[in-house]
């Protein structure tokens, strides 16, 4: 797996810690944010490769955050996560520029595969520039 700098945006503290522990265990540098505002602050100061964000959060939604990331940092890969996954949510996420969509509860094997694929794709894009 290609190590990367990953930002987790999740309003539930237990879920945030579990994701951070798993990703750090796979060799990634991990930062966390409890909402979109914290995430945007972090994106302004750190060179993230990937953002994993919840779809439903207090304040701005994961789709709103995705749009803002696309405007500010189009090179950052974004994966949306939700316990309320529908085909419509997944289609909207992908059309908005997400690289993938993960249903909750998060399957760690799938998380590892999606993370690895997103980071490898980002690395290829960077090398092609």
Coordinates of N, CA, C and O in Angstrom, one line a residue:
X1 N 0.8 -1.2 0.0 CA 0.0 0.0 0.0 C 0.9 1.2 0.0 O 1.9 1.3 0.7
X2 N 0.5 2.2 -0.8 CA 1.2 3.5 -0.8 C 0.7 4.3 0.4 O -0.5 4.6 0.5
X3 N 1.7 4.7 1.2 CA 1.3 5.6 2.3 C 0.9 7.0 1.9 O 1.4 7.5 0.9
X4 N -0.1 7.6 2.6 CA -0.5 8.9 2.2 C -0.9 9.7 3.4 O -1.0 9.2 4.6
X5 N -1.2 10.9 3.2 CA -1.7 11.9 4.3 C -3.2 11.9 4.1 O -3.7 12.4 3.1
X6 N -4.0 11.4 5.1 CA -5.4 11.3 5.0 C -6.1 12.1 6.1 O -5.7 12.1 7.3
X7 N -7.2 12.8 5.7 CA -8.0 13.5 6.6 C -9.3 12.8 6.7 O -10.0 12.5 5.7
X8 N -9.7 12.5 8.0 CA -11.0 11.8 8.3 C -12.0 12.9 8.8 O -11.6 13.6 9.8
X9 N -13.1 13.0 8.2 CA -14.1 14.0 8.6 C -15.3 13.2 9.0 O -16.1 12.6 8.2
X10 N -15.5 13.1 10.3 CA -16.6 12.2 10.9 C -17.0 12.9 12.2 O -16.2 13.2 13.1
X11 N -18.3 13.1 12.3 CA -18.9 13.7 13.5 C -19.0 12.8 14.7 O -19.0 13.3 15.9
X12 N -19.0 11.5 14.5 CA -19.0 10.5 15.6 C -17.6 10.2 16.1 O -16.8 9.6 15.3
X13 N -17.3 10.6 17.3 CA -15.9 10.4 17.8 C -15.4 9.0 17.8 O -14.3 8.7 17.5
X14 N -16.3 8.0 18.2 CA -15.9 6.6 18.2 C -15.5 6.1 16.8 O -14.5 5.5 16.6
X15 N -16.3 6.5 15.8 CA -16.0 6.1 14.4 C -14.7 6.8 13.9 O -13.9 6.2 13.2
X16 N -14.6 8.1 14.3 CA -13.4 8.8 13.9 C -12.1 8.1 14.4 O -11.2 8.0 13.7
X17 N -12.1 7.8 15.7 CA -11.0 7.1 16.3 C -10.7 5.8 15.7 O -9.5 5.4 15.4
X18 N -11.7 5.0 15.4 CA -11.5 3.6 14.8 C -10.9 3.7 13.4 O -10.0 3.0 13.1
X19 N -11.4 4.7 12.6 CA -10.9 4.8 11.3 C -9.5 5.3 11.3 O -8.6 4.8 10.6
X20 N -9.2 6.3 12.2 CA -7.8 6.8 12.3 C -6.8 5.7 12.8 O -5.7 5.6 12.2
X21 N -7.3 4.9 13.7 CA -6.4 3.8 14.2 C -6.1 2.8 13.0 O -5.0 2.4 12.8
X22 N -7.1 2.4 12.3 CA -6.9 1.5 11.1 C -6.0 2.0 10.1 O -5.0 1.4 9.7
X23 N -6.2 3.3 9.7 CA -5.4 3.9 8.6 C -4.0 4.1 9.1 O -3.1 3.9 8.3
X24 N -3.8 4.5 10.3 CA -2.5 4.7 10.9 C -1.7 3.4 10.9 O -0.5 3.3 10.7
X25 N -2.5 2.3 11.3 CA -1.9 1.0 11.3 C -1.4 0.5 10.0 O -0.6 -0.4 9.9
X26 N -2.0 1.0 8.9 CA -1.5 0.7 7.6 C -0.4 1.6 7.0 O -0.1 1.5 5.9
X27 N 0.1 2.5 7.9 CA 1.2 3.3 7.6 C 0.9 4.7 7.1 O 1.8 5.4 6.6
X28 N -0.4 5.1 7.2 CA -0.7 6.5 6.7 C -0.6 7.5 7.8 O -0.7 7.2 9.0
X29 N -0.3 8.7 7.4 CA -0.4 9.9 8.4 C -1.9 10.3 8.4 O -2.5 10.4 7.3
X30 N -2.4 10.4 9.6 CA -3.9 10.7 9.7 C -4.1 11.9 10.5 O -3.5 12.1 11.6
X31 N -5.1 12.7 10.0 CA -5.6 13.8 10.8 C -7.1 13.7 10.8 O -7.7 13.0 10.0
X32 N -7.8 14.3 11.8 CA -9.2 14.1 12.0 C -9.9 15.5 12.1 O -9.3 16.4 12.6
X33 N -11.1 15.5 11.7 CA -12.0 16.7 11.9 C -13.4 16.2 12.2 O -13.8 15.2 11.7
X34 N -14.1 17.0 13.1 CA -15.4 16.6 13.5 C -16.5 17.2 12.6 O -17.6 16.7 12.6
X35 N -16.1 18.1 11.7 CA -17.1 18.7 10.8 C -16.4 19.4 9.6 O -15.2 19.4 9.5
X36 N -17.2 19.9 8.7 CA -16.7 20.4 7.5 C -15.8 21.7 7.7 O -14.8 21.9 7.1
X37 N -16.2 22.5 8.7 CA -15.4 23.7 9.0 C -14.0 23.3 9.4 O -13.0 23.9 9.0
X38 N -13.9 22.3 10.3 CA -12.6 21.9 10.8 C -11.8 21.3 9.6 O -10.6 21.5 9.5
X39 N -12.5 20.6 8.8 CA -11.8 19.9 7.6 C -11.3 21.0 6.7 O -10.1 20.9 6.2
X40 N -12.0 22.0 6.4 CA -11.5 23.1 5.5 C -10.3 23.8 6.1 O -9.4 24.2 5.4
X41 N -10.4 24.0 7.4 CA -9.2 24.6 8.1 C -8.0 23.8 7.9 O -6.9 24.3 7.6
X42 N -8.1 22.5 8.2 CA -7.0 21.5 8.0 C -6.5 21.5 6.6 O -5.3 21.5 6.3
X43 N -7.4 21.5 5.6 CA -7.0 21.5 4.2 C -6.2 22.7 3.8 O -5.4 22.7 2.9
X44 N -6.5 23.8 4.5 CA -5.7 25.0 4.2 C -4.3 25.0 4.7 O -3.5 25.8 4.3
X45 N -4.0 24.1 5.6 CA -2.7 24.1 6.2 C -1.8 22.8 6.0 O -0.6 22.8 6.3
X46 N -2.5 21.7 5.5 CA -1.8 20.5 5.4 C -2.0 19.9 4.0 O -3.1 20.0 3.4
X47 N -1.0 19.2 3.4 CA -1.1 18.7 2.1 C -1.7 17.3 2.0 O -1.0 16.2 1.8
X48 N -3.0 17.2 2.2 CA -3.6 15.9 2.2 C -3.7 15.3 0.8 O -3.9 16.0 -0.2
X49 N -3.6 13.9 0.8 CA -3.8 13.2 -0.4 C -5.2 12.7 -0.6 O -5.7 12.6 -1.7
X50 N -5.9 12.4 0.5 CA -7.2 11.8 0.5 C -8.0 12.4 1.7 O -7.5 12.5 2.8
X51 N -9.3 12.6 1.4 CA -10.3 13.0 2.5 C -11.3 11.9 2.5 O -11.9 11.6 1.5
X52 N -11.5 11.3 3.7 CA -12.7 10.4 3.9 C -13.7 11.2 4.7 O -13.4 11.6 5.9
X53 N -14.9 11.4 4.1 CA -15.8 12.2 4.8 C -17.2 11.6 4.9 O -17.6 10.9 4.0
X54 N -17.8 11.8 6.1 CA -19.2 11.3 6.3 C -20.1 12.1 5.4 O -19.8 13.3 5.1
X55 N -21.2 11.5 4.9 CA -22.2 12.2 4.1 C -23.0 13.2 4.9 O -23.2 14.3 4.6
X56 N -23.5 12.6 6.1 CA -24.4 13.4 6.9 C -23.7 13.9 8.2 O -23.2 13.0 9.0
X57 N -23.6 15.2 8.3 CA -22.9 15.8 9.5 C -23.7 17.0 9.9 O -24.4 17.6 9.0
X58 N -23.6 17.5 11.1 CA -24.2 18.8 11.5 C -23.6 19.9 10.6 O -22.4 19.8 10.3
X59 N -24.4 20.8 10.2 CA -23.9 21.9 9.4 C -23.8 21.4 7.9 O -24.7 20.9 7.4
X60 N -22.6 21.6 7.3 CA -22.5 21.2 5.9 C -22.4 19.7 5.7 O -21.9 19.0 6.5
X61 N -23.0 19.3 4.6 CA -23.0 17.8 4.3 C -21.7 17.4 3.7 O -20.9 18.3 3.3
X62 N -21.5 16.1 3.6 CA -20.3 15.6 2.9 C -20.3 16.0 1.4 O -19.2 16.3 0.9
X63 N -21.4 16.1 0.8 CA -21.5 16.6 -0.6 C -21.1 18.1 -0.7 O -20.3 18.5 -1.6
X64 N -21.5 18.9 0.2 CA -21.1 20.3 0.3 C -19.6 20.4 0.5 O -18.9 21.2 -0.2
X65 N -19.1 19.6 1.4 CA -17.6 19.6 1.6 C -16.9 19.1 0.4 O -15.9 19.7 0.0
X66 N -17.4 18.1 -0.3 CA -16.8 17.6 -1.5 C -16.7 18.8 -2.6 O -15.6 19.0 -3.2
X67 N -17.8 19.5 -2.8 CA -17.8 20.6 -3.7 C -16.7 21.7 -3.3 O -16.0 22.2 -4.2
X68 N -16.6 22.0 -2.0 CA -15.7 23.0 -1.6 C -14.2 22.5 -1.8 O -13.3 23.2 -2.2
X69 N -14.0 21.2 -1.5 CA -12.7 20.6 -1.7 C -12.3 20.7 -3.2 O -11.2 21.1 -3.6
X70 N -13.3 20.4 -4.1 CA -13.0 20.4 -5.6 C -12.6 21.9 -6.0 O -11.8 22.1 -6.8
X71 N -13.3 22.9 -5.3 CA -13.0 24.3 -5.6 C -11.6 24.7 -5.1 O -10.8 25.4 -5.8
X72 N -11.3 24.3 -3.9 CA -10.0 24.7 -3.3 C -8.8 23.9 -3.6 O -7.7 24.3 -3.7
X73 N -9.0 22.5 -3.6 CA -7.9 21.6 -3.8 C -8.3 20.5 -4.7 O -8.6 19.3 -4.2
X74 N -8.5 20.7 -6.0 CA -9.0 19.7 -6.9 C -8.1 18.4 -7.0 O -8.6 17.4 -7.5
X75 N -6.9 18.5 -6.5 CA -6.0 17.4 -6.6 C -6.2 16.4 -5.5 O -5.6 15.3 -5.5
X76 N -7.0 16.7 -4.5 CA -7.2 15.8 -3.3 C -8.4 14.9 -3.6 O -9.4 15.3 -4.1
X77 N -8.1 13.6 -3.4 CA -9.1 12.5 -3.6 C -10.1 12.6 -2.5 O -9.7 12.8 -1.3
X78 N -11.4 12.3 -2.7 CA -12.4 12.3 -1.7 C -13.2 11.1 -1.8 O -13.7 10.7 -2.9
X79 N -13.4 10.4 -0.6 CA -14.3 9.3 -0.5 C -15.4 9.6 0.5 O -15.1 10.1 1.6
X80 N -16.6 9.4 0.1 CA -17.8 9.6 1.0 C -18.2 8.4 1.7 O -18.1 7.3 1.1
X81 N -18.6 8.5 3.0 CA -19.0 7.4 3.8 C -20.4 7.7 4.4 O -20.7 8.9 4.7
X82 N -21.3 6.7 4.4 CA -22.6 7.0 5.0 C -23.3 5.7 5.5 O -23.1 4.7 4.9
X83 N -24.1 5.9 6.5 CA -24.9 4.8 7.0 C -26.2 4.8 6.3 O -27.0 3.9 6.4
X84 N -26.5 5.9 5.5 CA -27.7 6.1 4.8 C -27.5 5.9 3.3 O -28.0 6.7 2.5
X85 N -26.7 5.0 2.9 CA -26.3 4.8 1.5 C -27.5 4.4 0.6 O -28.2 3.4 0.9
X86 N -27.7 5.1 -0.4 CA -28.6 4.7 -1.5 C -27.9 4.8 -2.8 O -26.8 5.4 -2.9
X87 N -28.5 4.2 -3.8 CA -27.9 4.4 -5.2 C -27.8 5.8 -5.5 O -26.8 6.3 -6.1
X88 N -28.9 6.6 -5.2 CA -28.9 8.0 -5.5 C -27.8 8.8 -4.9 O -27.1 9.6 -5.5
X89 N -27.5 8.5 -3.6 CA -26.4 9.1 -2.9 C -25.1 8.8 -3.6 O -24.2 9.7 -3.7
X90 N -24.9 7.5 -3.9 CA -23.6 7.1 -4.6 C -23.4 7.8 -5.9 O -22.4 8.3 -6.2
X91 N -24.5 7.9 -6.7 CA -24.4 8.5 -8.0 C -24.1 10.0 -7.8 O -23.3 10.5 -8.5
X92 N -24.8 10.7 -6.9 CA -24.5 12.1 -6.7 C -23.1 12.3 -6.3 O -22.4 13.2 -6.7
X93 N -22.6 11.4 -5.4 CA -21.2 11.6 -4.9 C -20.2 11.4 -6.1 O -19.3 12.2 -6.2
X94 N -20.4 10.4 -6.9 CA -19.5 10.2 -8.0 C -19.6 11.3 -9.0 O -18.6 11.8 -9.6
X95 N -20.8 11.8 -9.3 CA -20.9 12.9 -10.3 C -20.3 14.2 -9.7 O -19.9 15.1 -10.5
X96 N -20.2 14.3 -8.4 CA -19.7 15.5 -7.8 C -18.1 15.4 -7.7 O -17.5 16.4 -7.3
X97 N -17.6 14.3 -8.0 CA -16.1 14.1 -8.1 C -15.5 13.2 -7.0 O -14.3 13.1 -6.9
X98 N -16.4 12.5 -6.3 CA -15.8 11.6 -5.3 C -15.2 10.4 -6.0 O -15.7 10.0 -7.1
X99 N -14.1 9.8 -5.5 CA -13.5 8.7 -6.1 C -14.2 7.4 -5.7 O -14.0 6.4 -6.4
X100 N -14.9 7.4 -4.6 CA -15.6 6.2 -4.2 C -16.6 6.6 -3.1 O -16.7 7.7 -2.6
X101 N -17.4 5.6 -2.7 CA -18.5 5.7 -1.7 C -18.5 4.5 -0.9 O -18.6 3.4 -1.4
X102 N -18.4 4.7 0.4 CA -18.4 3.5 1.4 C -19.6 3.5 2.3 O -19.8 4.5 2.9
X103 N -20.3 2.4 2.3 CA -21.4 2.3 3.2 C -20.9 2.0 4.7 O -19.9 1.3 4.8
X104 N -21.6 2.5 5.7 CA -21.3 2.2 7.1 C -22.2 1.0 7.5 O -23.4 0.9 7.0
X105 N -21.8 0.2 8.4 CA -20.5 0.2 9.0 C -19.4 -0.1 8.0 O -19.6 -0.9 7.1
X106 N -18.3 0.6 8.2 CA -17.2 0.4 7.3 C -16.5 -0.9 7.4 O -16.1 -1.4 8.5
X107 N -16.4 -1.6 6.3 CA -15.7 -2.9 6.2 C -14.2 -2.5 6.0 O -13.9 -1.8 5.0
X108 N -13.4 -2.9 6.9 CA -12.0 -2.5 6.9 C -11.2 -3.0 5.7 O -10.3 -2.3 5.2
X109 N -11.6 -4.2 5.2 CA -10.9 -4.7 4.0 C -11.3 -3.8 2.8 O -10.4 -3.5 2.0
X110 N -12.5 -3.4 2.7 CA -12.9 -2.5 1.6 C -12.3 -1.2 1.8 O -11.9 -0.5 0.8
X111 N -12.2 -0.7 3.0 CA -11.6 0.6 3.3 C -10.1 0.6 2.8 O -9.7 1.5 2.2
X112 N -9.4 -0.5 3.1 CA -8.0 -0.6 2.7 C -7.9 -0.6 1.2 O -7.1 0.1 0.6
X113 N -8.8 -1.3 0.5 CA -8.8 -1.4 -0.9 C -9.1 -0.1 -1.6 O -8.4 0.4 -2.5
X114 N -10.1 0.6 -1.1 CA -10.5 1.9 -1.6 C -9.4 2.9 -1.4 O -9.1 3.7 -2.3
X115 N -8.9 3.0 -0.2 CA -7.8 3.9 0.1 C -6.6 3.7 -0.8 O -6.0 4.6 -1.3
X116 N -6.2 2.4 -0.9 CA -5.0 2.1 -1.7 C -5.2 2.5 -3.2 O -4.4 3.1 -3.8
X117 N -6.4 2.2 -3.7 CA -6.7 2.6 -5.1 C -6.7 4.1 -5.3 O -6.2 4.6 -6.3
X118 N -7.3 4.8 -4.4 CA -7.4 6.3 -4.5 C -6.0 6.9 -4.4 O -5.7 7.8 -5.2
X119 N -5.2 6.4 -3.5 CA -3.8 7.0 -3.4 C -3.0 6.6 -4.6 O -2.2 7.4 -5.1
X120 N -3.1 5.4 -5.1 CA -2.4 5.0 -6.3 C -2.8 5.9 -7.5 O -1.9 6.3 -8.3
X121 N -4.1 6.1 -7.7 CA -4.6 6.9 -8.8 C -4.1 8.4 -8.6 O -3.6 9.0 -9.6
X122 N -4.1 8.9 -7.4 CA -3.6 10.3 -7.2 C -2.1 10.3 -7.5 O -1.6 11.3 -8.1
X123 N -1.3 9.3 -7.1 CA 0.1 9.3 -7.4 C 0.3 9.3 -8.9 O 1.2 10.0 -9.4
X124 N -0.4 8.5 -9.7 CA -0.3 8.5 -11.1 C -0.6 9.8 -11.8 O 0.2 10.3 -12.6
X125 N -1.6 10.5 -11.3 CA -2.0 11.8 -11.8 C -0.8 12.8 -11.5 O -0.5 13.6 -12.4
X126 N -0.3 12.7 -10.3 CA 0.8 13.7 -10.0 C 2.0 13.4 -10.8 O 2.7 14.3 -11.3
X127 N 2.4 12.1 -11.1 CA 3.5 11.8 -11.9 C 3.3 12.2 -13.4 O 4.3 12.5 -14.0
X128 N 2.1 12.2 -13.8 CA 1.8 12.6 -15.2 C 1.9 14.1 -15.5 O 2.0 14.5 -16.6
X129 N 1.8 14.9 -14.4 CA 1.8 16.3 -14.5 C 3.2 16.8 -14.9 O 4.2 16.8 -14.9

